[in-house]
Short mmCIF file of C-alpha atoms in Angstrom, two decimals:
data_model
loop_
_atom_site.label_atom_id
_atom_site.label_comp_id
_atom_site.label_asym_id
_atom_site.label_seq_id
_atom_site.Cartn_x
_atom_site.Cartn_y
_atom_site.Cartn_z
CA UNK A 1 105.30 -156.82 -27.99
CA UNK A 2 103.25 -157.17 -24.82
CA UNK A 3 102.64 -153.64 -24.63
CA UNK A 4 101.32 -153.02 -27.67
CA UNK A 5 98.47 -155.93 -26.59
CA UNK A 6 97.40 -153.77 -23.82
CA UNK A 7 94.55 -152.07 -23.32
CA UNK A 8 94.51 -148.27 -21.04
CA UNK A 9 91.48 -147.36 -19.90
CA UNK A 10 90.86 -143.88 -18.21
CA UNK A 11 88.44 -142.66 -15.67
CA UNK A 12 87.42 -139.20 -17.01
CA UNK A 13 86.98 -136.84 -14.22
CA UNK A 14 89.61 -136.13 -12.37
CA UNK A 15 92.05 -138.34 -14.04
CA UNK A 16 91.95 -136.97 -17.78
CA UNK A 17 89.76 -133.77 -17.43
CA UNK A 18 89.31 -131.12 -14.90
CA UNK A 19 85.64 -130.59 -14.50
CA UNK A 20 85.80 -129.77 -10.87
CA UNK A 21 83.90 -125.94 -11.45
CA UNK A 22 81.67 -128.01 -13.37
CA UNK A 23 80.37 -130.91 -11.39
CA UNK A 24 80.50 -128.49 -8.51
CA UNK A 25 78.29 -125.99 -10.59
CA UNK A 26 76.21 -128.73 -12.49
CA UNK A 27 75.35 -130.93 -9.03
CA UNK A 28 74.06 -127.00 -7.48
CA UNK A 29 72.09 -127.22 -10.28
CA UNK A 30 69.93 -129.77 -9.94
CA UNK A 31 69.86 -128.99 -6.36
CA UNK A 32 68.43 -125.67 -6.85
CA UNK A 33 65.84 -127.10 -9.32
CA UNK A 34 64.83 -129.22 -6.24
CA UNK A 35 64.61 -126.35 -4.08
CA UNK A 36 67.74 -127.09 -2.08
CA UNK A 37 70.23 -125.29 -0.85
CA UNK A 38 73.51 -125.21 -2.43
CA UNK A 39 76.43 -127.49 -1.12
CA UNK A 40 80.54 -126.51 -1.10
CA UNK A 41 82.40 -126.68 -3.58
CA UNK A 42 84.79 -129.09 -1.31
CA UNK A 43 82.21 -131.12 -0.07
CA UNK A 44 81.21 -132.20 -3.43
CA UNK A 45 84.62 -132.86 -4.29
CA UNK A 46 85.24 -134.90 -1.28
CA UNK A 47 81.84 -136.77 -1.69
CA UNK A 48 81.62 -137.58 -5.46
CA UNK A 49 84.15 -140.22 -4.90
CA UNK A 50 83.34 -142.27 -2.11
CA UNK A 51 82.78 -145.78 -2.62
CA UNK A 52 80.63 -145.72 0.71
CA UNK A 53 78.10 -143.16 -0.79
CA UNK A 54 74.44 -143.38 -2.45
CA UNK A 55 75.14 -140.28 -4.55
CA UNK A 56 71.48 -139.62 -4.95
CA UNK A 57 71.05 -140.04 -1.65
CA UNK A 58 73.45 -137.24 -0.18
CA UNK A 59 73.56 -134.64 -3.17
CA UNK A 60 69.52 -134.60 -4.41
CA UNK A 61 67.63 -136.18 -0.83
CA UNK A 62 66.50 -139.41 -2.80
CA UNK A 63 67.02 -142.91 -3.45
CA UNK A 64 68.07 -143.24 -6.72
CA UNK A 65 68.53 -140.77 -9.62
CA UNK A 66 65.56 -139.65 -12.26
CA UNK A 67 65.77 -138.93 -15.56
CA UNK A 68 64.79 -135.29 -14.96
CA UNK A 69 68.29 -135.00 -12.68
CA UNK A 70 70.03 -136.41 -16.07
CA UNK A 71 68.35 -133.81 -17.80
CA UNK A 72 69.13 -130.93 -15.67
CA UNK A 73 72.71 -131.92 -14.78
CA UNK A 74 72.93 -132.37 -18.77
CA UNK A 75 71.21 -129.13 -19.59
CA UNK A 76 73.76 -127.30 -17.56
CA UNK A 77 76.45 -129.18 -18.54
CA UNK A 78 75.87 -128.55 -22.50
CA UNK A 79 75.70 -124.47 -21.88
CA UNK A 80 79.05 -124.21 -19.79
CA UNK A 81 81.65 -127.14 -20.39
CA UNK A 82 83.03 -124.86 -23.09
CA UNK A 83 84.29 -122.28 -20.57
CA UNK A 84 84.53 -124.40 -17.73
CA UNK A 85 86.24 -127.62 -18.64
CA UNK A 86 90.30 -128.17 -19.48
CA UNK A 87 92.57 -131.48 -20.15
CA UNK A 88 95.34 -131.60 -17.28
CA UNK A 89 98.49 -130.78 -18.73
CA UNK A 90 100.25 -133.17 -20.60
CA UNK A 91 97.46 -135.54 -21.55
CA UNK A 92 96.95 -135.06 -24.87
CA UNK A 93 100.81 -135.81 -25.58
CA UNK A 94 100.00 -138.99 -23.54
CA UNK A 95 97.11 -139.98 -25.30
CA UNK A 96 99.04 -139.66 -28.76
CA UNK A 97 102.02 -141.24 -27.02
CA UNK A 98 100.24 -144.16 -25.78
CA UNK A 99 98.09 -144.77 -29.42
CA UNK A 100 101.76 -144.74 -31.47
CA UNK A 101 102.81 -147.68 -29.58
CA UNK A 102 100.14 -149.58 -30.00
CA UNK A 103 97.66 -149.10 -27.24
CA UNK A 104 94.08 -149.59 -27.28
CA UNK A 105 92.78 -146.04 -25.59
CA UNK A 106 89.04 -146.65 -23.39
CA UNK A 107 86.99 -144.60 -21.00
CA UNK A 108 85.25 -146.04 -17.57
CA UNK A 109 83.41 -143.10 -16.56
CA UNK A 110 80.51 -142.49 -13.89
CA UNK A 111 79.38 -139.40 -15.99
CA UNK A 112 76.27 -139.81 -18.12
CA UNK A 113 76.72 -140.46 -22.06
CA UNK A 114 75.85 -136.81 -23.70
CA UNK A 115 77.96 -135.27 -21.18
CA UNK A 116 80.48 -137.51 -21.56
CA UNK A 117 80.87 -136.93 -25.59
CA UNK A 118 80.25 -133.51 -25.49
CA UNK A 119 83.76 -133.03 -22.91
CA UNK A 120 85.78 -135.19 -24.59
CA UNK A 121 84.43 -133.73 -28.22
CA UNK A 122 85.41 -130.25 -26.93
CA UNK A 123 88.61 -131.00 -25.51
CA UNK A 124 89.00 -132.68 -29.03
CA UNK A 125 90.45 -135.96 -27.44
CA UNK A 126 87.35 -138.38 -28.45
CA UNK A 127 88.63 -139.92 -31.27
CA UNK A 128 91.70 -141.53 -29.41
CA UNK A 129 89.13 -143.75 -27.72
CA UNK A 130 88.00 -147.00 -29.14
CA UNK A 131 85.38 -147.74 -26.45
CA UNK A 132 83.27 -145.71 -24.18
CA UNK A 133 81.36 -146.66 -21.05
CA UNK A 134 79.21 -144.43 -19.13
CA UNK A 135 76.87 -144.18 -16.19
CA UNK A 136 73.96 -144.68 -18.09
CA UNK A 137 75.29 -147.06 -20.61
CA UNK A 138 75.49 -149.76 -17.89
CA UNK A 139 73.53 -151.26 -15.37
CA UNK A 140 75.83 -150.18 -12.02
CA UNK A 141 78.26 -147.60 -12.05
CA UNK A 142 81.64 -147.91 -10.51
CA UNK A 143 82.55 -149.43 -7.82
CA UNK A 144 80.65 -152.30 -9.44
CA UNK A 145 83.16 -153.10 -13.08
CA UNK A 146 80.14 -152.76 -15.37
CA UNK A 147 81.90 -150.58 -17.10
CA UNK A 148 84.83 -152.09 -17.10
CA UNK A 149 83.72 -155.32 -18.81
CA UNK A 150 81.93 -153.35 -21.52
CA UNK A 151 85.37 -152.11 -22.58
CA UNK A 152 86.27 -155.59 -22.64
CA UNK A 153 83.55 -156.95 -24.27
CA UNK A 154 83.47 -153.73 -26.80
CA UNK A 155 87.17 -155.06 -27.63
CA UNK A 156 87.42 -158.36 -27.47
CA UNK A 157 89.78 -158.13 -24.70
CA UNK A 158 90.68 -160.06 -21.43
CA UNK A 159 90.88 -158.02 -17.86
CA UNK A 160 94.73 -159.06 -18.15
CA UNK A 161 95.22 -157.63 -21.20
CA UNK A 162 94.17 -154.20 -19.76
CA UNK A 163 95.17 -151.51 -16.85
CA UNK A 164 92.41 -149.25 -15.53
CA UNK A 165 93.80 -145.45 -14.89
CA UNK A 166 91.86 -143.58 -11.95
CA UNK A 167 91.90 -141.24 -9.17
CA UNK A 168 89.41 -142.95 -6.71
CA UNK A 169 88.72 -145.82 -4.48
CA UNK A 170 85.48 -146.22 -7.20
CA UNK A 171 88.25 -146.76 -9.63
CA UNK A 172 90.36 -149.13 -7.38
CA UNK A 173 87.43 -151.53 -6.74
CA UNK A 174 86.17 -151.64 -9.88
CA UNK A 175 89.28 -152.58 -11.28
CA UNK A 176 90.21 -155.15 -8.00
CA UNK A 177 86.87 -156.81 -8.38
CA UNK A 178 88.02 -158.21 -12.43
CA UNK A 179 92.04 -158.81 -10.85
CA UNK A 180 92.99 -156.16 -13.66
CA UNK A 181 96.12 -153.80 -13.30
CA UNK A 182 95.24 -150.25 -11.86
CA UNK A 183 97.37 -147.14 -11.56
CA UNK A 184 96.06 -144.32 -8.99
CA UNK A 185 96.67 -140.96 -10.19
CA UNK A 186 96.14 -137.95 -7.14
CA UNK A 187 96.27 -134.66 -9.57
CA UNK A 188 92.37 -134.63 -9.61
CA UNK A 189 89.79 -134.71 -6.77
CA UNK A 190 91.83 -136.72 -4.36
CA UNK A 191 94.56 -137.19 -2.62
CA UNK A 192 96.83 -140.68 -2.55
CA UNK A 193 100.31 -140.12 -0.65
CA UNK A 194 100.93 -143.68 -2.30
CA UNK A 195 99.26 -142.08 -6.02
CA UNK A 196 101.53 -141.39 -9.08
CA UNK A 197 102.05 -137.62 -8.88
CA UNK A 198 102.88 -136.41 -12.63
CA UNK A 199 102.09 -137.63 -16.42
CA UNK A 200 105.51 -138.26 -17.14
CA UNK A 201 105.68 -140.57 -14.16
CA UNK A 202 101.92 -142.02 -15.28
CA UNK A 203 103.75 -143.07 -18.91
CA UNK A 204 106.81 -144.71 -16.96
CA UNK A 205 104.51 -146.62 -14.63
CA UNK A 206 102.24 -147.99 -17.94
CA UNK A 207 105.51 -148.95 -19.66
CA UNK A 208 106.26 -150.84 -16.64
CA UNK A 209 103.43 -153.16 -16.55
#
């Protein structure tokens, strides 16, 4: 069947995990190593996703991002995702759901590796996925489709064969820039009139395509 051919592939932020508090908590952070001053908790939200932005740039005052930023920003995430981190509701059924049929299960995310494993290792969901690309695991993160075309390469896969799940414009043009099927979710950090709403709609629109 064709759908059992497909490939899903998930942005992780926002779209499978709520980790608002801590990318909010973890980008303060850094900032405060750096001796500036804290941002809102909106603002980041707002920000984090804009195609438009150098995130270096507007969260830490420089050009590109350091190792020591990974560090720090990894440091804080390892002592607090435990208490600070939750799968939205209903996406564990719709992992397992989507895995019975016979779907291939990836992430695309623009968070860094170790932070990365150790969220999805909590929230006990890594083993549904078969390939996992990260920020630092490529050489541009999304809007470019680095990431994208690891999953592909990782799985021997074609960009038709796949549809890329966000909540973003990152995640649009990624996936727009490789002609592959996206979905846009808006129960994370934005907001899409036009966006698929619930899960149970989410499943219905994948079955669709």
């Amino acid at each position: 069947m064709k759908s059992q051919k497909k490939l899903i592939i998930f942005d992780m932020d926002g779209t499978l995990v709520d980790s608002s508090v801590t990318i909010v908590n973890a980008i303060n952070y850094v900032r405060s190593k750096l001796n500036l001053k804290a941002l809102n908790r909106d603002l980041i939200l707002t920000k984090v996703n804009d195609p438009e932005l150098n995130p270096a740039l507007f969260f830490y005052e420089v050009e590109a991002f350091s190792s020591q930023h990974e560090e720090w920003f990894s440091e804080y995430y390892t002592n607090n995702h435990e208490k600070e981190l939750e799968l939205y509701s209903g996406i564990e059924k719709l992992l397992k759901e989507l895995q019975v049929k016979g779907y291939k299960l990836a992430i695309a995310t623009n968070a860094y590796r170790s932070s990365t494993l150790q969220s999805l290792g909590y929230l006990k969901v890594l083993d549904y996925f078969e390939s996992i690309a990260c920020y630092d695991d490529v050489g541009r993160g999304k809007p470019a489709p680095d990431m994208l075309e690891k999953n592909l390469e990782d799985l021997k896969l074609e960009a038709n064969d796949a549809i890329f799940i966000g909540d973003s414009e990152r995640d649009l043009m990624a996936a727009e820039s490789l002609n592959m099927d996206y979905i846009m979710i808006n129960w994370g950090f934005s907001d899409y009139a036009d966006a698929i709403h619930t899960v149970e709609k989410l499943k219905e629109k994948i079955l669709e395509l």
